XYZ file of C-alpha atoms in Angstrom:
412
model
C -38.334 -53.203 60.487
C -41.414 -51.416 59.069
C -41.712 -51.129 55.310
C -41.358 -47.698 53.796
C -43.980 -46.477 51.402
C -42.682 -45.222 48.075
C -44.839 -42.120 48.637
C -43.470 -41.357 52.100
C -40.944 -38.719 50.925
C -43.778 -36.874 49.174
C -45.946 -36.981 52.287
C -42.970 -35.638 54.260
C -42.680 -32.447 52.196
C -45.691 -30.587 53.664
C -44.553 -31.599 57.151
C -41.072 -30.221 56.546
C -42.487 -27.098 54.960
C -44.666 -26.404 57.985
C -41.818 -26.784 60.451
C -39.378 -24.867 58.287
C -41.765 -21.904 58.214
C -42.421 -22.029 61.953
C -38.739 -22.482 62.780
C -37.705 -19.616 60.517
C -40.267 -17.255 62.017
C -39.371 -18.236 65.576
C -35.677 -17.869 64.755
C -36.119 -14.443 63.188
C -37.954 -13.206 66.271
C -35.560 -14.803 68.759
C -32.439 -13.748 66.857
C -33.626 -10.156 66.633
C -34.570 -10.055 70.313
C -31.220 -11.586 71.307
C -29.301 -9.112 69.170
C -31.029 -6.148 70.795
C -30.509 -7.731 74.199
C -26.787 -8.390 73.669
C -26.125 -4.886 72.348
C -27.953 -3.383 75.337
C -26.028 -5.690 77.657
C -22.695 -4.600 76.198
C -23.618 -0.956 76.726
C -24.754 -1.589 80.310
C -21.584 -3.530 81.121
C -19.313 -0.846 79.660
C -21.120 1.854 81.644
C -20.854 -0.117 84.894
C -17.164 -0.876 84.364
C -16.409 2.820 84.028
C -18.644 3.815 86.975
C -18.008 1.386 89.818
C -20.154 3.408 92.203
C -23.248 2.087 90.401
C -23.046 -1.066 92.510
C -24.293 0.983 95.487
C -27.568 1.447 93.583
C -27.963 -2.313 93.147
C -30.345 -2.629 96.159
C -32.676 0.006 94.705
C -32.470 -1.604 91.265
C -33.362 -4.950 92.810
C -36.277 -3.424 94.694
C -37.570 -1.864 91.463
C -37.251 -5.106 89.487
C -38.942 -7.065 92.264
C -41.780 -4.541 92.463
C -42.362 -4.625 88.688
C -42.550 -8.412 88.693
C -44.833 -8.303 91.739
C -47.257 -5.952 89.972
C -46.944 -6.907 86.302
C -44.972 -10.115 85.928
C -46.405 -12.769 88.236
C -47.469 -14.830 85.231
C -43.880 -14.705 83.917
C -42.106 -15.149 87.260
C -41.194 -18.775 86.560
C -38.690 -17.804 83.871
C -36.909 -20.692 82.134
C -38.641 -23.201 84.383
C -42.014 -21.902 83.231
C -40.991 -22.476 79.591
C -39.878 -26.030 80.418
C -43.062 -26.768 82.367
C -45.110 -25.810 79.311
C -43.046 -28.239 77.233
C -43.924 -31.025 79.666
C -47.583 -30.088 80.121
C -48.776 -27.510 77.578
C -51.677 -25.647 79.127
C -51.372 -21.883 78.748
C -49.634 -19.758 76.148
C -46.565 -18.090 77.603
C -47.292 -14.397 78.226
C -45.751 -12.063 75.669
C -44.850 -9.659 78.486
C -42.198 -12.199 79.479
C -40.029 -10.815 76.646
C -39.734 -7.134 77.684
C -39.741 -8.015 81.390
C -36.882 -10.515 81.084
C -34.883 -8.258 78.768
C -35.224 -5.060 80.797
C -34.727 -6.702 84.196
C -31.566 -8.493 83.039
C -30.039 -5.337 81.579
C -30.837 -3.493 84.831
C -29.277 -6.326 86.860
C -26.066 -6.107 84.837
C -25.973 -2.328 84.816
C -25.806 -2.201 88.610
C -23.560 -5.216 89.134
C -25.561 -8.380 89.842
C -23.648 -11.562 89.009
C -26.104 -13.138 86.583
C -25.950 -14.545 83.084
C -27.851 -14.058 79.867
C -29.030 -17.468 78.625
C -32.098 -17.393 80.879
C -33.296 -14.213 79.240
C -32.597 -15.488 75.721
C -34.398 -18.782 76.378
C -37.391 -16.985 77.887
C -37.596 -14.603 74.932
C -37.164 -17.393 72.386
C -39.770 -19.592 74.061
C -42.335 -16.837 74.589
C -41.992 -15.477 71.042
C -42.214 -18.957 69.524
C -45.302 -19.674 71.618
C -47.072 -16.671 70.149
C -46.695 -18.365 66.764
C -48.290 -21.551 68.072
C -51.299 -19.477 69.066
C -51.452 -17.429 65.852
C -51.111 -20.495 63.605
C -53.374 -22.630 65.822
C -50.765 -25.312 66.270
C -52.105 -28.636 67.584
C -51.561 -29.299 71.287
C -49.180 -32.195 70.632
C -46.995 -29.963 68.435
C -46.777 -27.033 70.832
C -43.895 -28.522 72.888
C -41.892 -28.804 69.663
C -42.479 -25.120 68.947
C -41.300 -24.264 72.462
C -38.183 -26.415 72.128
C -37.403 -24.691 68.830
C -37.735 -21.351 70.633
C -35.358 -22.530 73.372
C -32.835 -23.620 70.739
C -33.140 -20.323 68.883
C -32.606 -18.262 72.024
C -29.616 -20.282 73.215
C -27.909 -20.400 69.815
C -28.346 -16.705 69.094
C -27.032 -15.505 72.445
C -23.856 -17.644 72.396
C -23.229 -18.041 68.660
C -23.341 -21.849 68.923
C -25.970 -23.203 66.567
C -25.236 -26.930 66.982
C -25.104 -26.714 70.771
C -28.262 -24.600 70.752
C -30.130 -27.120 68.606
C -29.306 -30.012 70.948
C -29.742 -27.932 74.112
C -33.397 -27.302 73.258
C -34.042 -31.049 73.181
C -31.616 -32.231 75.871
C -32.287 -29.787 78.704
C -35.975 -30.550 79.091
C -35.643 -34.174 80.237
C -32.726 -36.170 81.659
C -32.226 -39.420 79.766
C -34.450 -38.760 76.762
C -34.509 -36.499 73.734
C -37.533 -35.970 71.531
C -36.193 -36.507 68.035
C -39.385 -35.312 66.388
C -38.127 -31.859 67.408
C -34.747 -32.348 65.716
C -35.552 -30.626 62.428
C -37.326 -27.606 64.006
C -34.605 -27.172 66.651
C -31.739 -27.414 64.154
C -33.432 -25.029 61.740
C -34.340 -22.520 64.450
C -30.862 -22.574 65.992
C -28.987 -22.055 62.727
C -31.294 -19.307 61.452
C -31.447 -17.474 64.803
C -27.651 -17.428 65.032
C -27.393 -15.959 61.542
C -30.089 -13.390 62.267
C -28.270 -12.136 65.368
C -25.015 -11.903 63.390
C -26.815 -9.957 60.667
C -27.817 -7.388 63.307
C -24.144 -6.807 64.083
C -23.663 -8.973 67.163
C -20.039 -9.914 67.878
C -19.503 -13.064 69.927
C -16.470 -13.611 72.141
C -13.664 -15.731 70.692
C -11.586 -17.969 72.948
C -8.056 -19.178 72.216
C -7.035 -22.427 73.913
C -3.400 -22.337 72.916
C -1.512 -25.642 73.182
C -3.469 -28.878 73.589
C -2.135 -31.989 75.277
C -1.474 -34.946 72.946
C -3.884 -37.837 73.161
C -2.562 -40.368 75.643
C -3.307 -42.259 78.828
C -2.404 -39.538 81.301
C -4.163 -36.658 79.509
C -7.374 -38.708 79.314
C -7.132 -39.714 82.981
C -6.332 -36.130 84.003
C -9.320 -34.778 82.048
C -11.601 -37.431 83.575
C -10.433 -36.508 87.081
C -10.981 -32.831 86.318
C -14.426 -33.700 84.921
C -15.359 -35.298 88.237
C -14.360 -32.091 90.045
C -16.277 -30.009 87.497
C -19.378 -32.136 88.075
C -19.137 -31.863 91.853
C -18.815 -28.079 91.621
C -21.804 -27.972 89.251
C -23.789 -30.018 91.768
C -22.670 -27.692 94.573
C -23.823 -24.669 92.578
C -27.227 -26.212 91.827
C -27.744 -27.275 95.444
C -26.695 -23.871 96.784
C -29.099 -21.998 94.497
C -32.000 -24.233 95.485
C -31.384 -24.032 99.219
C -30.619 -20.335 99.501
C -33.576 -19.466 97.293
C -35.932 -21.544 99.443
C -34.451 -20.053 102.627
C -34.969 -16.484 101.414
C -38.557 -17.188 100.442
C -39.254 -18.546 103.916
C -37.560 -15.661 105.702
C -38.634 -12.723 103.512
C -42.293 -12.831 102.556
C -42.354 -9.623 100.516
C -40.687 -10.570 97.231
C -39.260 -7.132 96.237
C -37.308 -7.001 99.499
C -35.276 -10.086 98.581
C -33.262 -8.439 95.786
C -32.987 -5.286 97.906
C -31.314 -7.198 100.728
C -29.283 -9.262 98.302
C -28.149 -6.067 96.576
C -26.961 -4.612 99.874
C -24.914 -7.745 100.602
C -23.390 -7.848 97.105
C -22.500 -4.135 97.106
C -20.865 -4.306 100.544
C -18.878 -7.436 99.671
C -17.742 -5.981 96.346
C -16.504 -2.830 98.092
C -15.048 -4.403 101.247
C -13.283 -7.310 99.498
C -12.476 -5.508 96.228
C -14.557 -8.201 94.541
C -15.650 -6.177 91.523
C -14.214 -8.871 89.234
C -17.080 -11.142 90.297
C -19.825 -8.755 89.152
C -21.725 -9.030 85.881
C -20.807 -11.540 83.181
C -17.063 -11.462 83.830
C -16.026 -11.986 80.190
C -12.592 -10.302 80.637
C -11.863 -12.573 83.595
C -12.920 -15.637 81.580
C -10.537 -14.644 78.782
C -7.790 -14.099 81.339
C -8.272 -17.660 82.608
C -7.388 -18.944 79.124
C -4.161 -16.948 78.984
C -2.486 -16.807 82.395
C -2.843 -18.086 85.979
C -5.650 -16.477 87.962
C -6.233 -16.554 91.736
C -7.225 -20.143 92.635
C -10.190 -18.888 94.689
C -11.766 -17.038 91.755
C -14.258 -19.812 91.068
C -15.420 -19.709 94.703
C -15.878 -15.929 94.626
C -17.924 -16.073 91.435
C -19.986 -18.987 92.722
C -20.905 -17.157 95.928
C -21.725 -13.885 94.153
C -23.868 -15.664 91.563
C -25.795 -17.718 94.104
C -26.475 -14.547 96.119
C -27.621 -12.661 93.014
C -29.897 -15.325 91.558
C -31.468 -16.460 94.807
C -32.216 -12.955 95.961
C -34.229 -12.398 92.795
C -32.033 -10.727 90.173
C -32.857 -11.809 86.630
C -30.584 -13.166 83.933
C -29.462 -16.749 84.150
C -26.732 -19.028 85.380
C -24.808 -20.155 82.304
C -22.224 -17.414 81.760
C -21.377 -17.343 85.496
C -20.962 -21.128 85.221
C -18.580 -20.531 82.305
C -16.601 -18.197 84.588
C -16.617 -20.726 87.449
C -15.559 -23.547 85.145
C -12.822 -21.632 83.325
C -11.213 -20.365 86.536
C -11.539 -23.791 88.192
C -9.895 -25.414 85.169
C -7.183 -22.770 85.371
C -6.542 -23.725 89.003
C -6.487 -27.475 88.241
C -4.123 -27.218 85.256
C -0.820 -27.087 87.199
C -1.981 -29.769 89.635
C -2.714 -32.157 86.767
C 0.275 -30.997 84.667
C -2.002 -30.038 81.781
C -2.044 -26.978 79.484
C -3.694 -24.020 81.184
C -5.864 -22.831 78.285
C -7.043 -26.335 77.514
C -8.184 -26.968 81.101
C -9.885 -23.558 81.245
C -11.827 -24.455 78.099
C -12.833 -27.858 79.425
C -13.987 -26.343 82.709
C -15.881 -23.699 80.747
C -18.178 -26.318 79.196
C -18.046 -29.159 81.740
C -19.255 -27.296 84.841
C -22.245 -26.175 82.804
C -22.731 -29.734 81.511
C -22.923 -30.995 85.088
C -25.109 -28.213 86.449
C -27.600 -28.315 83.543
C -27.367 -32.079 82.790
C -26.594 -31.393 79.128
C -23.360 -33.251 78.218
C -24.052 -33.580 74.485
C -24.904 -29.910 73.973
C -21.833 -28.857 75.964
C -19.523 -31.149 73.988
C -20.836 -29.604 70.788
C -20.358 -26.148 72.302
C -16.693 -26.986 72.919
C -16.300 -27.988 69.264
C -17.923 -24.773 68.062
C -16.058 -22.436 70.413
C -12.637 -24.090 70.624
C -12.255 -26.188 67.472
C -12.555 -29.903 66.616
C -9.248 -30.926 68.229
C -10.730 -30.464 71.705
C -13.623 -32.826 70.904
C -12.477 -36.107 72.550
C -11.275 -34.339 75.695
C -14.467 -32.273 75.894
C -16.579 -35.430 75.626
C -14.648 -37.068 78.476
C -14.887 -33.976 80.702
C -18.567 -33.320 80.013
C -19.652 -36.937 80.473
C -17.672 -37.232 83.729
C -19.182 -33.979 84.988
C -22.659 -35.142 83.995
C -22.295 -38.451 85.815
C -20.929 -36.935 89.032
C -23.294 -33.969 89.309
C -26.340 -35.833 90.584
C -29.854 -35.453 89.202
C -30.861 -32.073 90.668
C -29.629 -29.409 88.278
C -30.114 -25.671 87.972
C -33.553 -26.082 86.328
C -36.058 -27.551 88.771
C -38.595 -28.122 85.962
C -36.191 -30.574 84.309
C -37.666 -34.077 84.489
C -35.975 -37.462 84.768
C -36.946 -40.040 82.134
C -34.044 -42.329 82.957
C -31.506 -42.103 85.749
C -27.908 -41.447 84.815
C -26.744 -44.850 86.008
C -29.186 -46.918 83.956
C -32.270 -47.243 86.157
C -35.504 -46.058 84.638
C -37.642 -43.696 86.670
C -40.577 -45.456 88.291
């Protein structure tokens, strides 16, 4: 064990001061951007819910978003994956135009009914805004990935109101099997401050009530583990479907703006013909319903298909909130089969499908604690770890790297 110098705490103070300043600035920017984004998203969702005919304009909205990215946003087209690639190999400062492009295109996608999320936009905004600080303050190349991870944490925490999960997500999502603990202080500071900044702007986060929890015992643990395996397999299915359909559309449709146009036509027709409006947008009311009463057992399939079609055709936003929907409704469907409380299984599915699809079991366990209370902790850990183990290594972020395989083997 190395000896500690008696002066080491004093040497640490300037280091902490530097990262506290950078984290606070990144958090203030990300929290403010997320607050504006969430308020705009609420307004867009309310307008769409009261004007269902807007879904027929989704093809034109997709064409417009695709055209704008084709002309102005090619440097920002990579989205969350671009942010993660810069963490791995910092070369170029993320373009500031990523912020307004991601924000506006996501709000437009939701306004007209695309089934996309919001974390992708928040992470892009947090990463791009934090990266501007690294340029302004002339941060050393080896420190720039830490700034980016702090921006990721700030964006995630501020958009979901989960500061602990956001702090760990920024470190865990980048690489499977390894976390960079030198980023711990910046990520924790950025996540906590960004969450408070967004709340100060008047953001109201959704509250979920689990209701009755099963007592700790052999069968509840086994049942949760079995459900976790199913959650992981569905997360793997979602990740594989998004990769394959996206690649297929790029091969078949060369002109990028036409992809969301065609996807918008398909989504609008399906929503009208199958009365599938419940699968459009974020689906927060349907998620809340899954915690309270039985929902159609095919709901998770409907949301999965709509989300894959939306994301792979080029609509902007993210995957996480749709994964919450898929997980909550899947947990709702599994509850009677496993003889477990409905709200509890919906909550576990909420976090575990995301844990499997994003390969972030620790962040998702912490998210369960923050959203549902400490009593769910042991069950959430079992569900998220099982989902993580059974979801394979190819998640929703293709820029995610593997430092160590899930089953113990190190990557060659």
